[in-house]
Structure formats: structure tokens, C-alpha cells
Amino acid sequence: MSRDDKPLEFDEAFLARLRRHEERAFNELVLGYEERVHRLVWRMLGNDAESEDVTQEVFVQVFRSLESFRGDSKLSTWIYRIAVNLTKNRSKYLKRRHRDSHGDIDGKEPSLDHHRAIGVTSGETSRPDQVAQGHEAERVVRQCLDLLDEDFREILVLRDVEGMSYEEVGAITELAEGTVKSRLHRARSELRRMVEERLGGPLP
């Protein structure tokens, strides 16, 4: 999430309408968050069909759980927490079923954001060999990200891909800030090691 793409927040009057299960209010909520939630889910799963299903499931659970939302956290934090938990559950399910949850990664949105997780930057280039190398690195990074432990992957996606603050990541994952930083460091190191191993050499 870029810094100019912050999630919407709603006032208490709107939350009261949600808790009364007003259809119009819920539709407004979906319009405000659906794209953001889908993007987060896709970046953790990388599969169109599964991401669509999980996104729908997120809002079904949001609707069913509105009465339990007490406002102890931001509405966006609560929604993202539901999204992350459901996505992790789906990812575990897919792996148990021996399914490739990233079969349609090619042709989707560029994943250059993932390079931030391992300290790789990408600039403009016109040399075909460099472009080819960049695409190969992208593919390897995506594959390695999928192989990471779910707890590592969620931290990397929330912090390095979505660009959330440590405070936001901690609120969503319900982890202390120190734990977030420690886990992020370990996740970046592990991802970098895996990528370098598959590319056959150290990254810049």
C-alpha cells in the first residue's frame, strides 16, 4: 500500500449503520475496501481464482462479525486482520491439497515491489539481456516468497510490499513492534538466501 493510498476510515455514525446491518452502509464498506483487500490477498496467494474467493469470504465474515467489532482498533486494521488470517488458512489448505497456488502468476501485475524485501532495486534499462535477467529474478522472487513460512510471508507483504508502518503491521498481526522487526529481518534474510541459491549467485 503506497503512502497516498491509505485505507478509508468511517465515523461512529457509519459504524452504527453497519451494526444495524444496513445494506447500503455495507455496500459502501465493500466499495471502499474491496480493491485493497483483493490486492493484499492476491499478493499473498498470487492466484486469481483463489484470491477472488478469499476476498468474498473476507466480506462475508466482516458482515457476520460486525457486532463483535468494538472499535478497539481501526476498522481497516480489523478488516485486514480478517483478510490475513483467512488468506493464511487458504494457503495452508492449498499446500495440504498439493495445489499450485501461483499457477497464473505470469501476466499479472508486476511484482517489483517484492525486491524491496531482499534489498534489490530496479531501474530503467534498455538492454534485452538485462530485461531478461530482471524477469527471471522476478519469477524466482515470487516462487521463493510462496515457499516462505506463512508468518514470514505476511510480514513481508504487509511491510515491504504494501508499505505499512511497523505500528500498522503490529496491529494487524497482533504482534509487538519488536517482534515485527525481528521477524521481518529474519524473513528478508531467508528470502534473500533462497533467491540467491536459485539464481546461483549473490544479489547486489
CSV table of N, CA and C in Angstrom, one decimal, residues 27-186:
chain,number,residue,atom,x,y,z
A,27,ASN,N,-22.6,-1.9,1.5
A,27,ASN,CA,-22.2,-1.8,0.2
A,27,ASN,C,-21.1,-0.7,0.1
A,28,GLU,N,-21.2,0.4,0.8
A,28,GLU,CA,-20.2,1.5,0.9
A,28,GLU,C,-18.9,0.9,1.4
A,29,LEU,N,-19.0,0.1,2.4
A,29,LEU,CA,-17.8,-0.5,3.0
A,29,LEU,C,-17.1,-1.4,2.0
A,30,VAL,N,-17.8,-2.2,1.3
A,30,VAL,CA,-17.2,-3.1,0.3
A,30,VAL,C,-16.6,-2.2,-0.8
A,31,LEU,N,-17.3,-1.2,-1.3
A,31,LEU,CA,-16.7,-0.3,-2.3
A,31,LEU,C,-15.4,0.3,-1.8
A,32,GLY,N,-15.4,0.7,-0.6
A,32,GLY,CA,-14.2,1.3,0.0
A,32,GLY,C,-13.0,0.4,0.2
A,33,TYR,N,-13.2,-0.9,0.4
A,33,TYR,CA,-12.2,-1.8,0.8
A,33,TYR,C,-11.9,-2.9,-0.1
A,34,GLU,N,-12.8,-3.2,-1.0
A,34,GLU,CA,-12.7,-4.5,-1.8
A,34,GLU,C,-11.4,-4.5,-2.6
A,35,GLU,N,-11.1,-3.4,-3.3
A,35,GLU,CA,-9.9,-3.4,-4.1
A,35,GLU,C,-8.6,-3.6,-3.2
A,36,ARG,N,-8.6,-2.9,-2.1
A,36,ARG,CA,-7.4,-3.0,-1.2
A,36,ARG,C,-7.3,-4.4,-0.6
A,37,VAL,N,-8.4,-5.0,-0.2
A,37,VAL,CA,-8.3,-6.4,0.3
A,37,VAL,C,-7.9,-7.4,-0.7
A,38,HIS,N,-8.5,-7.2,-1.9
A,38,HIS,CA,-8.1,-8.2,-3.0
A,38,HIS,C,-6.7,-8.1,-3.3
A,39,ARG,N,-6.1,-6.9,-3.4
A,39,ARG,CA,-4.7,-6.7,-3.7
A,39,ARG,C,-3.8,-7.4,-2.6
A,40,LEU,N,-4.2,-7.2,-1.4
A,40,LEU,CA,-3.4,-7.8,-0.3
A,40,LEU,C,-3.5,-9.3,-0.4
A,41,VAL,N,-4.7,-9.9,-0.6
A,41,VAL,CA,-4.9,-11.3,-0.7
A,41,VAL,C,-4.1,-11.9,-1.9
A,42,TRP,N,-4.2,-11.2,-3.0
A,42,TRP,CA,-3.5,-11.7,-4.2
A,42,TRP,C,-2.0,-11.7,-4.0
A,43,ARG,N,-1.5,-10.7,-3.4
A,43,ARG,CA,0.0,-10.6,-3.1
A,43,ARG,C,0.4,-11.7,-2.2
A,44,MET,N,-0.5,-12.3,-1.4
A,44,MET,CA,-0.1,-13.4,-0.5
A,44,MET,C,-0.3,-14.7,-1.2
A,45,LEU,N,-1.3,-14.8,-2.1
A,45,LEU,CA,-1.6,-16.1,-2.8
A,45,LEU,C,-1.2,-16.1,-4.2
A,46,GLY,N,-1.3,-15.0,-4.9
A,46,GLY,CA,-0.8,-15.0,-6.3
A,46,GLY,C,-1.7,-15.7,-7.3
A,47,ASN,N,-2.9,-16.1,-6.9
A,47,ASN,CA,-3.8,-16.9,-7.8
A,47,ASN,C,-5.1,-16.1,-7.9
A,48,ASP,N,-5.5,-15.9,-9.1
A,48,ASP,CA,-6.7,-15.1,-9.4
A,48,ASP,C,-8.0,-15.7,-8.7
A,49,ALA,N,-8.3,-16.9,-9.1
A,49,ALA,CA,-9.5,-17.5,-8.6
A,49,ALA,C,-9.5,-17.6,-7.1
A,50,GLU,N,-8.4,-18.1,-6.5
A,50,GLU,CA,-8.4,-18.2,-5.0
A,50,GLU,C,-8.5,-16.8,-4.4
A,51,SER,N,-7.8,-15.9,-4.9
A,51,SER,CA,-7.9,-14.5,-4.4
A,51,SER,C,-9.3,-13.9,-4.4
A,52,GLU,N,-10.0,-14.2,-5.5
A,52,GLU,CA,-11.4,-13.7,-5.6
A,52,GLU,C,-12.2,-14.4,-4.5
A,53,ASP,N,-12.1,-15.7,-4.3
A,53,ASP,CA,-12.8,-16.4,-3.4
A,53,ASP,C,-12.6,-15.9,-1.9
A,54,VAL,N,-11.3,-15.8,-1.6
A,54,VAL,CA,-10.9,-15.3,-0.3
A,54,VAL,C,-11.4,-13.9,0.0
A,55,THR,N,-11.4,-13.0,-1.0
A,55,THR,CA,-11.8,-11.6,-0.8
A,55,THR,C,-13.3,-11.7,-0.5
A,56,GLN,N,-14.1,-12.5,-1.2
A,56,GLN,CA,-15.5,-12.6,-1.0
A,56,GLN,C,-15.8,-13.1,0.5
A,57,GLU,N,-15.0,-14.1,0.8
A,57,GLU,CA,-15.1,-14.7,2.2
A,57,GLU,C,-14.8,-13.7,3.2
A,58,VAL,N,-13.8,-12.8,3.0
A,58,VAL,CA,-13.5,-11.7,4.0
A,58,VAL,C,-14.7,-10.9,4.3
A,59,PHE,N,-15.4,-10.4,3.3
A,59,PHE,CA,-16.5,-9.5,3.5
A,59,PHE,C,-17.7,-10.3,4.1
A,60,VAL,N,-17.9,-11.6,3.8
A,60,VAL,CA,-18.9,-12.4,4.4
A,60,VAL,C,-18.6,-12.4,5.9
A,61,GLN,N,-17.4,-12.7,6.3
A,61,GLN,CA,-17.0,-12.7,7.7
A,61,GLN,C,-17.1,-11.4,8.4
A,62,VAL,N,-16.7,-10.3,7.6
A,62,VAL,CA,-16.9,-9.0,8.2
A,62,VAL,C,-18.4,-8.7,8.5
A,63,PHE,N,-19.2,-9.0,7.6
A,63,PHE,CA,-20.7,-8.8,7.8
A,63,PHE,C,-21.2,-9.6,9.0
A,64,ARG,N,-20.8,-10.8,9.1
A,64,ARG,CA,-21.2,-11.7,10.2
A,64,ARG,C,-20.7,-11.3,11.5
A,65,SER,N,-19.5,-10.6,11.5
A,65,SER,CA,-18.8,-10.3,12.8
A,65,SER,C,-18.9,-8.9,13.2
A,66,LEU,N,-19.7,-8.1,12.5
A,66,LEU,CA,-19.8,-6.6,12.8
A,66,LEU,C,-20.1,-6.3,14.2
A,67,GLU,N,-21.0,-7.1,14.8
A,67,GLU,CA,-21.4,-6.8,16.2
A,67,GLU,C,-20.3,-7.1,17.2
A,68,SER,N,-19.3,-7.9,16.8
A,68,SER,CA,-18.2,-8.1,17.7
A,68,SER,C,-17.1,-7.1,17.6
A,69,PHE,N,-17.2,-6.2,16.6
A,69,PHE,CA,-16.2,-5.1,16.4
A,69,PHE,C,-16.5,-4.0,17.4
A,70,ARG,N,-15.6,-3.8,18.4
A,70,ARG,CA,-15.8,-2.9,19.4
A,70,ARG,C,-15.1,-1.5,19.2
A,71,GLY,N,-14.3,-1.4,18.2
A,71,GLY,CA,-13.6,-0.2,17.9
A,71,GLY,C,-12.3,-0.1,18.7
A,72,ASP,N,-11.8,-1.2,19.2
A,72,ASP,CA,-10.5,-1.1,19.9
A,72,ASP,C,-9.4,-0.9,18.9
A,73,SER,N,-9.6,-1.2,17.7
A,73,SER,CA,-8.6,-0.9,16.6
A,73,SER,C,-9.3,-0.2,15.5
A,74,LYS,N,-8.6,0.3,14.5
A,74,LYS,CA,-9.2,0.9,13.4
A,74,LYS,C,-10.0,-0.1,12.6
A,75,LEU,N,-11.0,0.3,11.9
A,75,LEU,CA,-11.8,-0.6,11.1
A,75,LEU,C,-11.0,-1.2,10.1
A,76,SER,N,-10.1,-0.5,9.4
A,76,SER,CA,-9.2,-1.0,8.4
A,76,SER,C,-8.3,-2.1,9.0
A,77,THR,N,-7.8,-1.9,10.2
A,77,THR,CA,-6.9,-2.9,10.8
A,77,THR,C,-7.7,-4.2,11.1
A,78,TRP,N,-8.9,-4.1,11.5
A,78,TRP,CA,-9.8,-5.2,11.8
A,78,TRP,C,-10.1,-6.0,10.5
A,79,ILE,N,-10.4,-5.3,9.4
A,79,ILE,CA,-10.7,-5.9,8.1
A,79,ILE,C,-9.4,-6.6,7.6
A,80,TYR,N,-8.3,-5.9,7.7
A,80,TYR,CA,-7.0,-6.5,7.2
A,80,TYR,C,-6.6,-7.8,8.0
A,81,ARG,N,-6.9,-7.7,9.3
A,81,ARG,CA,-6.6,-8.9,10.1
A,81,ARG,C,-7.4,-10.1,9.7
A,82,ILE,N,-8.7,-9.9,9.4
A,82,ILE,CA,-9.5,-10.9,8.9
A,82,ILE,C,-9.0,-11.5,7.6
A,83,ALA,N,-8.6,-10.5,6.7
A,83,ALA,CA,-8.1,-10.9,5.4
A,83,ALA,C,-6.8,-11.7,5.5
A,84,VAL,N,-5.9,-11.3,6.4
A,84,VAL,CA,-4.6,-12.0,6.5
A,84,VAL,C,-4.9,-13.4,7.1
A,85,ASN,N,-5.7,-13.5,8.1
A,85,ASN,CA,-6.0,-14.8,8.7
A,85,ASN,C,-6.6,-15.8,7.7
A,86,LEU,N,-7.6,-15.3,7.0
A,86,LEU,CA,-8.3,-16.2,6.0
A,86,LEU,C,-7.3,-16.6,4.9
A,87,THR,N,-6.5,-15.6,4.5
A,87,THR,CA,-5.5,-16.0,3.4
A,87,THR,C,-4.5,-17.0,3.9
A,88,LYS,N,-4.0,-16.9,5.1
A,88,LYS,CA,-3.1,-17.9,5.6
A,88,LYS,C,-3.7,-19.2,5.7
A,89,ASN,N,-5.0,-19.3,6.1
A,89,ASN,CA,-5.7,-20.5,6.2
A,89,ASN,C,-5.9,-21.2,4.8
A,90,ARG,N,-6.2,-20.3,3.8
A,90,ARG,CA,-6.4,-20.8,2.5
A,90,ARG,C,-5.1,-21.3,1.9
A,91,SER,N,-4.0,-20.6,2.2
A,91,SER,CA,-2.7,-21.0,1.7
A,91,SER,C,-2.3,-22.4,2.3
A,92,LYS,N,-2.5,-22.6,3.6
A,92,LYS,CA,-2.2,-23.9,4.2
A,92,LYS,C,-3.1,-25.0,3.6
A,93,TYR,N,-4.3,-24.7,3.4
A,93,TYR,CA,-5.2,-25.6,2.8
A,93,TYR,C,-4.7,-26.1,1.4
A,94,LEU,N,-4.3,-25.1,0.6
A,94,LEU,CA,-3.9,-25.4,-0.8
A,94,LEU,C,-2.6,-26.2,-0.8
A,95,LYS,N,-1.7,-25.9,0.2
A,95,LYS,CA,-0.5,-26.7,0.2
A,95,LYS,C,-0.8,-28.2,0.7
A,96,ARG,N,-1.8,-28.3,1.6
A,96,ARG,CA,-2.1,-29.6,2.0
A,96,ARG,C,-2.7,-30.4,0.8
A,97,ARG,N,-3.4,-29.7,0.0
A,97,ARG,CA,-4.0,-30.4,-1.2
A,97,ARG,C,-3.1,-30.5,-2.4
A,98,HIS,N,-1.8,-30.1,-2.1
A,98,HIS,CA,-0.8,-30.2,-3.2
A,98,HIS,C,-1.1,-29.5,-4.4
A,99,ARG,N,-1.7,-28.3,-4.3
A,99,ARG,CA,-2.1,-27.5,-5.4
A,99,ARG,C,-1.1,-26.4,-5.6
A,100,ASP,N,-0.9,-26.0,-6.8
A,100,ASP,CA,0.0,-24.8,-7.2
A,100,ASP,C,-0.8,-23.6,-7.1
A,101,SER,N,-0.7,-22.8,-6.0
A,101,SER,CA,-1.5,-21.6,-5.8
A,101,SER,C,-0.9,-20.4,-6.5
A,102,HIS,N,0.1,-20.6,-7.4
A,102,HIS,CA,0.6,-19.5,-8.1
A,102,HIS,C,0.7,-19.9,-9.6
A,103,GLY,N,-0.2,-20.7,-10.1
A,103,GLY,CA,-0.2,-21.1,-11.5
A,103,GLY,C,-0.4,-20.0,-12.5
A,104,ASP,N,-1.0,-19.0,-12.1
A,104,ASP,CA,-1.3,-17.9,-13.1
A,104,ASP,C,-0.6,-16.6,-12.8
A,105,ILE,N,0.6,-16.8,-12.2
A,105,ILE,CA,1.3,-15.5,-11.8
A,105,ILE,C,1.7,-14.8,-13.0
A,106,ASP,N,2.1,-15.4,-14.1
A,106,ASP,CA,2.6,-14.7,-15.3
A,106,ASP,C,1.5,-13.9,-15.8
A,107,GLY,N,1.8,-12.7,-16.2
A,107,GLY,CA,0.8,-11.8,-16.9
A,107,GLY,C,0.1,-11.0,-15.9
A,108,LYS,N,0.3,-11.2,-14.6
A,108,LYS,CA,-0.4,-10.3,-13.7
A,108,LYS,C,0.4,-9.1,-13.3
A,109,GLU,N,0.0,-8.4,-12.3
A,109,GLU,CA,0.6,-7.1,-12.0
A,109,GLU,C,2.1,-7.3,-11.7
A,110,PRO,N,3.0,-6.4,-12.1
A,110,PRO,CA,4.4,-6.6,-11.8
A,110,PRO,C,4.7,-6.7,-10.3
A,111,SER,N,5.6,-7.6,-10.0
A,111,SER,CA,5.9,-7.8,-8.5
A,111,SER,C,7.2,-7.2,-8.1
A,112,LEU,N,7.6,-6.1,-8.8
A,112,LEU,CA,8.9,-5.5,-8.5
A,112,LEU,C,8.9,-5.0,-7.0
A,113,ASP,N,7.7,-4.8,-6.4
A,113,ASP,CA,7.7,-4.4,-5.0
A,113,ASP,C,8.4,-5.4,-4.2
A,114,HIS,N,8.3,-6.7,-4.6
A,114,HIS,CA,8.9,-7.7,-3.8
A,114,HIS,C,10.4,-7.6,-3.6
A,115,HIS,N,11.1,-6.9,-4.6
A,115,HIS,CA,12.5,-6.7,-4.5
A,115,HIS,C,12.9,-5.9,-3.2
A,116,ARG,N,12.0,-5.0,-2.7
A,116,ARG,CA,12.3,-4.3,-1.5
A,116,ARG,C,12.6,-5.2,-0.3
A,117,ALA,N,12.0,-6.4,-0.4
A,117,ALA,CA,12.1,-7.3,0.7
A,117,ALA,C,13.5,-7.9,0.8
A,118,ILE,N,14.2,-7.9,-0.3
A,118,ILE,CA,15.6,-8.5,-0.2
A,118,ILE,C,16.6,-7.5,-0.6
A,119,GLY,N,16.2,-6.2,-0.6
A,119,GLY,CA,17.2,-5.2,-0.9
A,119,GLY,C,17.6,-5.0,-2.3
A,120,VAL,N,16.8,-5.5,-3.3
A,120,VAL,CA,17.1,-5.3,-4.7
A,120,VAL,C,16.3,-4.2,-5.3
A,121,THR,N,17.0,-3.3,-6.0
A,121,THR,CA,16.3,-2.2,-6.6
A,121,THR,C,16.3,-2.4,-8.1
A,122,SER,N,15.4,-1.8,-8.8
A,122,SER,CA,15.3,-2.0,-10.3
A,122,SER,C,15.2,-0.6,-10.9
A,123,GLY,N,16.0,-0.3,-11.9
A,123,GLY,CA,16.0,0.9,-12.6
A,123,GLY,C,15.6,0.7,-14.1
A,124,GLU,N,15.4,1.7,-14.8
A,124,GLU,CA,15.1,1.5,-16.2
A,124,GLU,C,16.3,1.0,-17.0
A,125,THR,N,16.1,0.1,-17.9
A,125,THR,CA,17.1,-0.4,-18.8
A,125,THR,C,16.6,-0.7,-20.1
A,126,SER,N,17.5,-0.7,-21.1
A,126,SER,CA,17.0,-0.9,-22.5
A,126,SER,C,17.7,-2.2,-23.1
A,127,ARG,N,18.7,-2.8,-22.3
A,127,ARG,CA,19.4,-3.9,-22.8
A,127,ARG,C,18.5,-5.2,-22.7
A,128,PRO,N,18.3,-5.9,-23.7
A,128,PRO,CA,17.4,-7.1,-23.7
A,128,PRO,C,17.9,-8.1,-22.7
A,129,ASP,N,19.2,-8.3,-22.5
A,129,ASP,CA,19.7,-9.3,-21.6
A,129,ASP,C,19.4,-8.9,-20.2
A,130,GLN,N,19.5,-7.6,-19.9
A,130,GLN,CA,19.2,-7.1,-18.5
A,130,GLN,C,17.7,-7.3,-18.2
A,131,VAL,N,16.9,-7.0,-19.2
A,131,VAL,CA,15.4,-7.2,-19.1
A,131,VAL,C,15.1,-8.6,-18.8
A,132,ALA,N,15.7,-9.5,-19.5
A,132,ALA,CA,15.5,-11.0,-19.3
A,132,ALA,C,15.9,-11.4,-17.9
A,133,GLN,N,17.1,-10.9,-17.5
A,133,GLN,CA,17.6,-11.2,-16.1
A,133,GLN,C,16.6,-10.7,-15.1
A,134,GLY,N,16.1,-9.5,-15.3
A,134,GLY,CA,15.1,-8.9,-14.4
A,134,GLY,C,13.9,-9.7,-14.3
A,135,HIS,N,13.4,-10.2,-15.4
A,135,HIS,CA,12.1,-11.0,-15.4
A,135,HIS,C,12.4,-12.4,-14.7
A,136,GLU,N,13.6,-12.9,-14.9
A,136,GLU,CA,13.9,-14.2,-14.2
A,136,GLU,C,14.0,-14.0,-12.7
A,137,ALA,N,14.6,-12.9,-12.3
A,137,ALA,CA,14.7,-12.6,-10.9
A,137,ALA,C,13.3,-12.4,-10.3
A,138,GLU,N,12.4,-11.7,-11.0
A,138,GLU,CA,11.0,-11.6,-10.6
A,138,GLU,C,10.3,-12.9,-10.3
A,139,ARG,N,10.5,-13.8,-11.3
A,139,ARG,CA,9.9,-15.1,-11.2
A,139,ARG,C,10.4,-15.9,-10.0
A,140,VAL,N,11.7,-15.8,-9.8
A,140,VAL,CA,12.3,-16.5,-8.7
A,140,VAL,C,11.9,-15.9,-7.3
A,141,VAL,N,11.9,-14.6,-7.2
A,141,VAL,CA,11.4,-14.0,-6.0
A,141,VAL,C,10.0,-14.4,-5.7
A,142,ARG,N,9.1,-14.4,-6.6
A,142,ARG,CA,7.7,-14.8,-6.4
A,142,ARG,C,7.7,-16.2,-5.9
A,143,GLN,N,8.4,-17.1,-6.6
A,143,GLN,CA,8.4,-18.5,-6.2
A,143,GLN,C,8.9,-18.7,-4.7
A,144,CYS,N,10.0,-18.0,-4.4
A,144,CYS,CA,10.6,-18.1,-3.1
A,144,CYS,C,9.7,-17.5,-2.0
A,145,LEU,N,9.0,-16.4,-2.4
A,145,LEU,CA,8.1,-15.8,-1.4
A,145,LEU,C,7.0,-16.8,-1.1
A,146,ASP,N,6.5,-17.6,-2.1
A,146,ASP,CA,5.5,-18.6,-1.8
A,146,ASP,C,6.0,-19.7,-0.9
A,147,LEU,N,7.3,-20.0,-1.0
A,147,LEU,CA,7.8,-21.1,-0.2
A,147,LEU,C,8.1,-20.7,1.3
A,148,LEU,N,8.1,-19.4,1.5
A,148,LEU,CA,8.3,-18.9,2.9
A,148,LEU,C,7.2,-19.4,3.9
A,149,ASP,N,7.6,-19.5,5.1
A,149,ASP,CA,6.6,-19.7,6.1
A,149,ASP,C,5.5,-18.6,6.1
A,150,GLU,N,4.3,-19.0,6.3
A,150,GLU,CA,3.2,-18.0,6.2
A,150,GLU,C,3.4,-16.8,7.1
A,151,ASP,N,4.0,-17.0,8.3
A,151,ASP,CA,4.2,-15.9,9.2
A,151,ASP,C,5.2,-14.9,8.6
A,152,PHE,N,6.2,-15.5,8.0
A,152,PHE,CA,7.2,-14.6,7.3
A,152,PHE,C,6.6,-13.9,6.1
A,153,ARG,N,5.9,-14.6,5.3
A,153,ARG,CA,5.3,-14.0,4.1
A,153,ARG,C,4.3,-12.9,4.5
A,154,GLU,N,3.5,-13.0,5.5
A,154,GLU,CA,2.6,-12.0,5.8
A,154,GLU,C,3.3,-10.7,6.2
A,155,ILE,N,4.4,-10.9,7.0
A,155,ILE,CA,5.2,-9.7,7.4
A,155,ILE,C,5.8,-9.0,6.2
A,156,LEU,N,6.4,-9.7,5.3
A,156,LEU,CA,7.0,-9.2,4.1
A,156,LEU,C,6.0,-8.4,3.3
A,157,VAL,N,4.8,-9.1,3.1
A,157,VAL,CA,3.8,-8.4,2.2
A,157,VAL,C,3.3,-7.2,2.8
A,158,LEU,N,3.0,-7.2,4.1
A,158,LEU,CA,2.4,-6.1,4.8
A,158,LEU,C,3.4,-4.9,4.9
A,159,ARG,N,4.6,-5.2,5.2
A,159,ARG,CA,5.6,-4.1,5.4
A,159,ARG,C,6.3,-3.7,4.1
A,160,ASP,N,6.9,-4.7,3.4
A,160,ASP,CA,7.7,-4.3,2.2
A,160,ASP,C,6.9,-4.2,0.9
A,161,VAL,N,5.8,-4.9,0.8
A,161,VAL,CA,5.0,-4.8,-0.4
A,161,VAL,C,3.9,-3.7,-0.3
A,162,GLU,N,3.1,-3.9,0.8
A,162,GLU,CA,2.0,-2.9,1.0
A,162,GLU,C,2.5,-1.6,1.6
A,163,GLY,N,3.7,-1.6,2.1
A,163,GLY,CA,4.3,-0.4,2.7
A,163,GLY,C,3.7,0.1,4.0
A,164,MET,N,3.2,-0.8,4.8
A,164,MET,CA,2.6,-0.4,6.0
A,164,MET,C,3.6,-0.1,7.1
A,165,SER,N,3.3,0.7,8.0
A,165,SER,CA,4.2,1.0,9.1
A,165,SER,C,4.4,-0.1,10.0
A,166,TYR,N,5.4,-0.1,10.9
A,166,TYR,CA,5.6,-1.2,11.9
A,166,TYR,C,4.4,-1.2,12.8
A,167,GLU,N,3.9,-0.1,13.1
A,167,GLU,CA,2.7,0.0,14.0
A,167,GLU,C,1.5,-0.6,13.4
A,168,GLU,N,1.3,-0.3,12.1
A,168,GLU,CA,0.1,-0.9,11.4
A,168,GLU,C,0.3,-2.5,11.3
A,169,VAL,N,1.5,-2.9,10.9
A,169,VAL,CA,1.7,-4.3,10.8
A,169,VAL,C,1.5,-5.0,12.2
A,170,GLY,N,2.0,-4.4,13.2
A,170,GLY,CA,1.8,-5.0,14.6
A,170,GLY,C,0.3,-5.1,15.0
A,171,ALA,N,-0.5,-4.0,14.6
A,171,ALA,CA,-1.9,-4.0,14.9
A,171,ALA,C,-2.6,-5.1,14.2
A,172,ILE,N,-2.3,-5.3,12.9
A,172,ILE,CA,-2.9,-6.3,12.1
A,172,ILE,C,-2.6,-7.7,12.5
A,173,THR,N,-1.3,-8.0,12.8
A,173,THR,CA,-0.8,-9.3,13.2
A,173,THR,C,-0.9,-9.6,14.7
A,174,GLU,N,-1.2,-8.5,15.5
A,174,GLU,CA,-1.3,-8.6,16.9
A,174,GLU,C,0.0,-9.0,17.5
A,175,LEU,N,1.1,-8.5,16.9
A,175,LEU,CA,2.5,-8.7,17.4
A,175,LEU,C,3.1,-7.4,17.9
A,176,ALA,N,3.9,-7.5,18.9
A,176,ALA,CA,4.7,-6.4,19.4
A,176,ALA,C,5.6,-5.8,18.3
A,177,GLU,N,5.8,-4.5,18.3
A,177,GLU,CA,6.7,-3.9,17.3
A,177,GLU,C,8.0,-4.6,17.2
A,178,GLY,N,8.6,-4.9,18.4
A,178,GLY,CA,9.9,-5.5,18.4
A,178,GLY,C,9.9,-6.9,17.7
A,179,THR,N,8.8,-7.6,17.9
A,179,THR,CA,8.6,-8.9,17.3
A,179,THR,C,8.5,-8.8,15.8
A,180,VAL,N,7.7,-7.7,15.3
A,180,VAL,CA,7.5,-7.5,13.9
A,180,VAL,C,8.9,-7.2,13.3
A,181,LYS,N,9.7,-6.4,13.9
A,181,LYS,CA,11.0,-6.0,13.3
A,181,LYS,C,11.9,-7.3,13.3
A,182,SER,N,11.9,-8.0,14.3
A,182,SER,CA,12.8,-9.2,14.4
A,182,SER,C,12.3,-10.2,13.3
A,183,ARG,N,11.0,-10.5,13.2
A,183,ARG,CA,10.5,-11.4,12.2
A,183,ARG,C,10.8,-10.9,10.8
A,184,LEU,N,10.6,-9.6,10.6
A,184,LEU,CA,10.9,-9.1,9.3
A,184,LEU,C,12.3,-9.3,8.8
A,185,HIS,N,13.2,-9.0,9.8
A,185,HIS,CA,14.7,-9.2,9.5
A,185,HIS,C,14.9,-10.7,9.1
A,186,ARG,N,14.4,-11.6,9.8
A,186,ARG,CA,14.6,-13.0,9.5
A,186,ARG,C,13.9,-13.4,8.2
